[in-house]
Short mmCIF file of C-alpha atoms and ligand atoms in Angstrom, two decimals:
data_model
loop_
_atom_site.label_atom_id
_atom_site.label_comp_id
_atom_site.label_asym_id
_atom_site.label_seq_id
_atom_site.Cartn_x
_atom_site.Cartn_y
_atom_site.Cartn_z
CA MET A 1 21.95 145.49 135.40
CA SER A 2 25.20 146.07 133.53
CA ALA A 3 28.39 144.69 135.18
CA GLN A 4 29.69 148.25 135.61
CA LYS A 5 26.65 149.09 137.79
CA LYS A 6 26.59 146.21 140.24
CA ARG A 7 26.13 147.17 143.89
CA ILE A 8 29.28 148.00 145.83
CA ARG A 9 29.49 145.82 148.93
CA LYS A 10 33.17 145.50 149.63
CA ALA A 11 35.92 147.92 150.42
CA VAL A 12 39.64 147.33 150.31
CA LEU A 13 41.88 149.03 152.85
CA PRO A 14 45.68 148.74 152.26
CA VAL A 15 47.34 148.85 155.66
CA ALA A 16 50.62 147.22 155.01
CA GLY A 17 52.76 150.44 154.85
CA LEU A 18 55.68 150.72 157.26
CA GLY A 19 54.95 154.26 158.46
CA THR A 20 58.60 155.35 158.19
CA ARG A 21 57.54 159.01 158.17
CA PHE A 22 56.27 158.51 161.77
CA LEU A 23 59.16 156.85 163.49
CA PRO A 24 59.73 156.11 166.33
CA ALA A 25 55.93 156.05 167.01
CA THR A 26 55.35 153.42 164.32
CA LYS A 27 58.12 151.05 165.40
CA ALA A 28 55.81 148.74 167.26
CA VAL A 29 52.40 150.38 166.62
CA PRO A 30 50.96 150.44 163.07
CA LYS A 31 50.61 153.92 161.68
CA GLU A 32 46.91 153.07 161.04
CA MET A 33 46.40 152.69 164.83
CA LEU A 34 47.65 156.07 165.82
CA THR A 35 44.70 158.02 167.17
CA VAL A 36 42.93 161.11 165.88
CA VAL A 37 41.31 162.20 169.14
CA ASP A 38 40.32 158.78 170.64
CA ARG A 39 39.76 156.75 167.47
CA PRO A 40 42.45 154.97 165.50
CA VAL A 41 42.93 156.54 162.03
CA VAL A 42 41.77 153.28 160.40
CA GLN A 43 38.55 153.36 162.49
CA HIS A 44 37.72 156.85 161.06
CA VAL A 45 38.06 155.36 157.54
CA VAL A 46 35.96 152.28 158.34
CA ASP A 47 33.30 154.71 159.77
CA GLU A 48 33.32 156.61 156.46
CA ALA A 49 32.93 153.39 154.46
CA ARG A 50 30.11 152.10 156.69
CA ALA A 51 28.36 155.38 156.38
CA ALA A 52 28.50 154.93 152.64
CA GLY A 53 26.86 151.44 152.91
CA ILE A 54 29.96 149.23 152.69
CA GLU A 55 29.25 145.74 154.21
CA HIS A 56 32.60 143.90 153.94
CA PHE A 57 36.07 145.26 154.82
CA ILE A 58 39.17 143.70 153.27
CA PHE A 59 42.37 144.73 154.97
CA VAL A 60 45.62 144.17 153.11
CA THR A 61 48.01 143.92 156.02
CA GLY A 62 51.73 143.08 156.54
CA ARG A 63 54.03 142.01 159.31
CA ASN A 64 53.36 143.67 162.74
CA LYS A 65 49.79 144.65 161.79
CA GLY A 66 47.99 142.02 163.91
CA VAL A 67 46.64 144.65 166.27
CA ILE A 68 44.48 146.03 163.47
CA GLU A 69 42.77 142.64 163.28
CA ASP A 70 42.30 142.65 167.07
CA HIS A 71 40.82 146.09 166.92
CA PHE A 72 38.02 144.99 164.70
CA ASP A 73 37.18 142.01 166.82
CA ASN A 74 35.23 141.60 170.05
CA GLN A 75 37.33 142.00 173.19
CA PHE A 76 35.62 139.64 175.58
CA GLU A 77 37.34 140.63 178.87
CA LEU A 78 36.89 144.33 178.21
CA GLU A 79 33.25 143.92 177.24
CA ALA A 80 32.48 141.72 180.30
CA THR A 81 34.14 144.27 182.58
CA LEU A 82 32.22 147.19 181.12
CA SER A 83 29.04 145.21 181.47
CA SER A 84 29.67 144.20 185.06
CA ARG A 85 30.37 147.80 185.96
CA ASN A 86 27.17 148.99 184.24
CA LYS A 87 29.13 151.06 181.80
CA THR A 88 26.40 150.52 179.25
CA LYS A 89 27.04 153.61 177.11
CA GLU A 90 30.71 152.77 176.67
CA LEU A 91 29.92 149.14 175.92
CA GLU A 92 27.31 150.05 173.32
CA ALA A 93 29.62 152.59 171.65
CA LEU A 94 32.35 149.95 171.47
CA LEU A 95 30.06 147.34 169.97
CA ALA A 96 28.57 149.84 167.47
CA ASP A 97 32.01 150.43 165.94
CA LEU A 98 32.44 146.71 165.07
CA PRO A 99 31.76 145.35 161.59
CA GLY A 100 29.52 142.28 162.06
CA ALA A 101 30.52 138.55 162.06
CA GLY A 102 32.01 137.61 158.72
CA GLN A 103 32.22 141.23 157.50
CA THR A 104 36.08 141.47 157.69
CA SER A 105 38.80 139.72 155.79
CA PHE A 106 42.57 140.03 156.15
CA THR A 107 45.11 139.12 153.62
CA ARG A 108 48.84 139.96 153.51
CA GLN A 109 51.03 141.86 151.18
CA GLN A 110 54.21 139.86 151.66
CA ALA A 111 56.57 142.51 150.17
CA PRO A 112 56.26 146.29 149.84
CA LEU A 113 55.93 146.43 146.08
CA GLY A 114 53.54 149.41 145.83
CA LEU A 115 49.88 150.30 146.10
CA GLY A 116 48.94 148.57 142.84
CA HIS A 117 50.36 145.30 144.25
CA ALA A 118 48.63 145.79 147.60
CA VAL A 119 45.27 146.14 145.78
CA TRP A 120 45.96 143.08 143.63
CA CYS A 121 46.59 140.99 146.83
CA ALA A 122 42.83 141.54 147.53
CA ARG A 123 41.65 140.08 144.11
CA ASP A 124 40.38 136.76 145.33
CA ILE A 125 38.45 138.18 148.23
CA VAL A 126 36.89 140.94 146.11
CA GLY A 127 36.08 138.48 143.28
CA ASP A 128 34.23 139.59 140.15
CA GLU A 129 32.46 142.67 141.43
CA PRO A 130 33.13 146.41 141.63
CA PHE A 131 34.65 147.61 144.94
CA ALA A 132 35.58 150.62 146.96
CA LEU A 133 39.23 151.39 147.83
CA LEU A 134 40.13 153.67 150.70
CA LEU A 135 43.65 154.66 151.61
CA PRO A 136 43.53 154.97 155.40
CA ASP A 137 46.22 157.63 155.67
CA MET A 138 43.98 160.17 154.08
CA LEU A 139 41.17 161.47 156.38
CA HIS A 140 38.38 163.23 154.44
CA HIS A 141 36.66 165.79 156.60
CA GLY A 142 33.48 167.23 155.03
CA LYS A 143 29.75 167.51 155.35
CA THR A 144 29.03 164.23 153.68
CA PRO A 145 31.40 161.19 153.79
CA CYS A 146 33.54 161.29 150.58
CA LEU A 147 32.78 157.68 149.69
CA LYS A 148 29.02 158.31 149.99
CA ASP A 149 29.17 161.03 147.45
CA MET A 150 31.03 158.67 145.14
CA MET A 151 28.55 155.86 145.70
CA ASP A 152 25.69 158.26 144.76
CA ALA A 153 27.41 159.21 141.56
CA TYR A 154 28.10 155.53 140.86
CA ALA A 155 24.45 154.58 141.41
CA GLU A 156 23.50 157.01 138.64
CA ARG A 157 26.17 156.25 135.97
CA GLY A 158 28.14 153.13 136.91
CA GLY A 159 31.86 152.92 135.83
CA ASN A 160 34.97 153.86 137.87
CA TYR A 161 35.31 156.80 140.23
CA ILE A 162 38.32 158.65 141.80
CA ALA A 163 37.93 161.38 144.43
CA VAL A 164 40.00 164.42 143.57
CA SER A 165 40.76 167.73 145.19
CA PRO A 166 42.99 170.73 144.34
CA VAL A 167 46.51 170.99 145.69
CA PRO A 168 49.00 173.82 145.46
CA GLU A 169 51.02 173.49 142.20
CA ASP A 170 54.30 172.88 144.11
CA GLN A 171 52.80 169.73 145.61
CA THR A 172 51.50 167.98 142.46
CA HIS A 173 54.63 165.84 142.06
CA GLN A 174 53.76 164.07 145.37
CA TYR A 175 50.42 162.60 144.10
CA GLY A 176 48.47 160.99 141.34
CA ILE A 177 47.12 163.83 139.16
CA VAL A 178 44.08 163.77 136.85
CA GLY A 179 42.94 166.00 133.97
CA VAL A 180 39.10 166.36 133.73
CA GLU A 181 36.61 167.42 131.13
CA ASP A 182 35.04 170.11 133.41
CA ALA A 183 37.12 171.20 136.36
CA LYS A 184 34.06 173.10 137.84
CA ALA A 185 31.69 170.18 137.86
CA LYS A 186 31.25 168.04 141.00
CA VAL A 187 31.46 164.87 138.75
CA SER A 188 33.38 165.02 135.55
CA GLY A 189 34.90 162.56 133.03
CA ILE A 190 38.62 162.01 133.48
CA THR A 191 40.75 162.68 130.40
CA GLN A 192 44.21 161.89 131.69
CA MET A 193 45.95 160.50 134.69
CA ILE A 194 49.56 160.45 135.81
CA GLU A 195 51.25 159.15 138.94
CA LYS A 196 53.69 161.64 140.57
CA PRO A 197 54.40 163.90 137.59
CA PRO A 198 57.77 165.60 137.63
CA LYS A 199 57.55 169.19 138.75
CA GLY A 200 56.00 171.48 136.11
CA THR A 201 54.39 168.74 134.07
CA ALA A 202 51.15 168.04 135.85
CA PRO A 203 48.02 168.24 133.58
CA SER A 204 46.08 170.00 136.44
CA ASN A 205 46.19 170.63 140.07
CA LEU A 206 43.60 167.91 140.90
CA HIS A 207 45.19 165.23 142.98
CA ILE A 208 43.97 161.70 143.67
CA THR A 209 42.89 161.82 147.31
CA GLY A 210 42.80 158.15 148.17
CA ARG A 211 39.13 157.13 147.57
CA TYR A 212 38.15 154.97 144.58
CA ILE A 213 35.39 152.89 143.15
CA LEU A 214 36.83 150.38 140.69
CA GLN A 215 35.60 147.68 138.40
CA PRO A 216 37.04 144.18 138.86
CA GLU A 217 38.82 144.31 135.47
CA ILE A 218 41.53 146.31 137.27
CA PHE A 219 42.88 143.10 138.80
CA GLY A 220 43.84 141.53 135.44
CA LEU A 221 45.82 144.65 134.58
CA LEU A 222 47.50 144.85 137.94
CA ALA A 223 48.69 141.24 137.52
CA THR A 224 51.01 142.27 134.72
CA GLN A 225 51.68 145.85 135.71
CA GLU A 226 55.31 146.85 135.32
CA ARG A 227 56.88 149.10 137.95
CA GLY A 228 56.34 152.77 137.60
CA ALA A 229 57.03 155.91 139.69
CA GLY A 230 59.41 155.23 142.55
CA GLY A 231 60.08 151.71 141.20
CA GLU A 232 56.71 150.57 142.59
CA ILE A 233 53.74 148.79 141.00
CA GLN A 234 51.37 151.79 140.77
CA LEU A 235 47.55 151.50 140.80
CA THR A 236 47.42 154.67 138.66
CA ASP A 237 49.31 153.01 135.81
CA SER A 238 46.73 150.24 135.64
CA MET A 239 43.89 152.68 135.92
CA ILE A 240 45.36 154.47 132.86
CA LYS A 241 45.09 151.17 130.96
CA LEU A 242 41.53 150.46 132.15
CA MET A 243 40.52 154.00 131.11
CA ALA A 244 40.97 152.83 127.45
CA ALA A 245 38.08 150.39 127.93
CA GLN A 246 35.81 151.85 130.61
CA PRO A 247 34.67 155.26 131.76
CA PHE A 248 36.45 157.00 134.66
CA HIS A 249 34.92 159.92 136.53
CA ALA A 250 36.42 162.31 139.01
CA VAL A 251 34.38 163.39 142.04
CA THR A 252 35.60 166.63 143.60
CA PHE A 253 35.60 166.23 147.33
CA ASP A 254 34.02 169.17 149.14
CA GLY A 255 35.99 169.44 152.34
CA GLU A 256 39.45 169.27 153.87
CA ILE A 257 41.80 166.32 153.54
CA TYR A 258 44.40 165.44 156.16
CA ASP A 259 47.35 163.20 155.27
CA THR A 260 47.78 161.59 158.70
CA GLY A 261 51.05 159.93 157.44
CA SER A 262 52.66 163.40 157.71
CA LYS A 263 53.28 165.02 161.05
CA ILE A 264 51.44 168.22 160.23
CA GLY A 265 48.53 166.47 158.64
CA PHE A 266 48.21 164.19 161.69
CA LEU A 267 48.34 167.08 164.18
CA MET A 268 45.89 169.18 162.11
CA ALA A 269 43.43 166.20 161.93
CA ASN A 270 43.55 165.92 165.72
CA VAL A 271 42.84 169.56 166.23
CA VAL A 272 39.99 169.67 163.65
CA TYR A 273 38.31 166.45 164.72
CA ALA A 274 38.60 167.48 168.35
CA LEU A 275 37.13 170.92 167.69
CA ASP A 276 34.08 169.10 166.11
CA ARG A 277 33.39 167.28 169.29
CA GLU A 278 30.70 168.49 171.67
CA ASP A 279 32.46 167.06 174.74
CA ILE A 280 35.92 168.57 174.26
CA GLY A 281 35.60 171.05 171.32
CA PRO A 282 34.72 174.21 173.27
CA GLN A 283 37.41 173.68 175.93
CA LEU A 284 40.09 172.92 173.25
CA LYS A 285 39.03 176.07 171.41
CA ALA A 286 39.54 178.18 174.54
CA GLU A 287 42.94 176.51 175.27
CA LEU A 288 44.13 177.07 171.75
CA LYS A 289 43.16 180.70 171.90
CA ARG A 290 45.02 181.09 175.12
CA LEU A 291 48.12 179.37 173.71
CA LEU A 292 48.23 181.31 170.49
C1 LIG B 301 49.01 156.97 146.51
C2 LIG B 301 48.47 157.05 145.02
C3 LIG B 301 48.42 158.44 144.56
C4 LIG B 301 47.45 159.33 145.50
C5 LIG B 301 48.02 159.06 146.97
C6 LIG B 301 47.04 159.76 147.97
O1 LIG B 301 50.30 157.43 146.57
O2 LIG B 301 49.36 156.23 144.28
O3 LIG B 301 47.89 158.50 143.34
O4 LIG B 301 47.47 160.64 145.14
O5 LIG B 301 48.16 157.79 147.28
O6 LIG B 301 47.54 159.70 149.24
P1 LIG B 301 51.26 157.19 147.86
O7 LIG B 301 50.75 158.13 148.87
O8 LIG B 301 51.06 155.71 148.22
O9 LIG B 301 52.64 157.50 147.38
#
């Protein structure tokens, strides 16, 4: 099996960001722990990765993020109490959410130098194998989990993958943007990439949605990556360099994406995920109708 087709076992989740767009809620609570319905945002993203077959979760954390580590650990007192009260269903649901023993790793990004730097902080834990990268702010709501679609494409062709989705032209400057060979295809070769292009210069309206499959050669490039857009070490800039040596494919995500780091995105995610739920969906729908 070629190196670029090795099985993907590990996922990196950068969770060091300060969450300044969500103050004061994020003063003491990490933004990744804010809940969409009754699950922390980061749990939704771990759910997506597990559904795609990921076995090991590498969290790149920072100061004040310890509660994320606690969330993905057993909580003995709580579990014992649920058990003694015969709350079997609740206990089973709680345990089912947990990655198994030895399936999580935590490392720290000591300074907020950018996404590229955060990913580079995971290099020793990832080692010399391809990996998935999921940006927890971005919730992907579709029929199949976004990363699963990407894993399927990867299993066929190997190489590197980036999930993309169209955004309105007036928003392209807020994202990484890719140009593709065939904008209508579900999976297409990437021809160009640019991080946060100035208004009016984007090569397309396809934005990078925060799901990636990357080959380990990215780490060597990140190690010497100079600062880019916003004065930060940008992952996109190293991916552009890797694209000269390895194939990159875009996978168009078929669904809605909610940026839970923005207030509207967070609120919309709560409404949409709640409407999906059998236990509260119908009642919420009726209440929303009444309200509007
Ligand atoms: C990062 C990536 C960008 C991508 C975005 C998705 O930017 O650098 O390419 O489009 O995530 O959320 P950030 O949101 O960290 O500025």
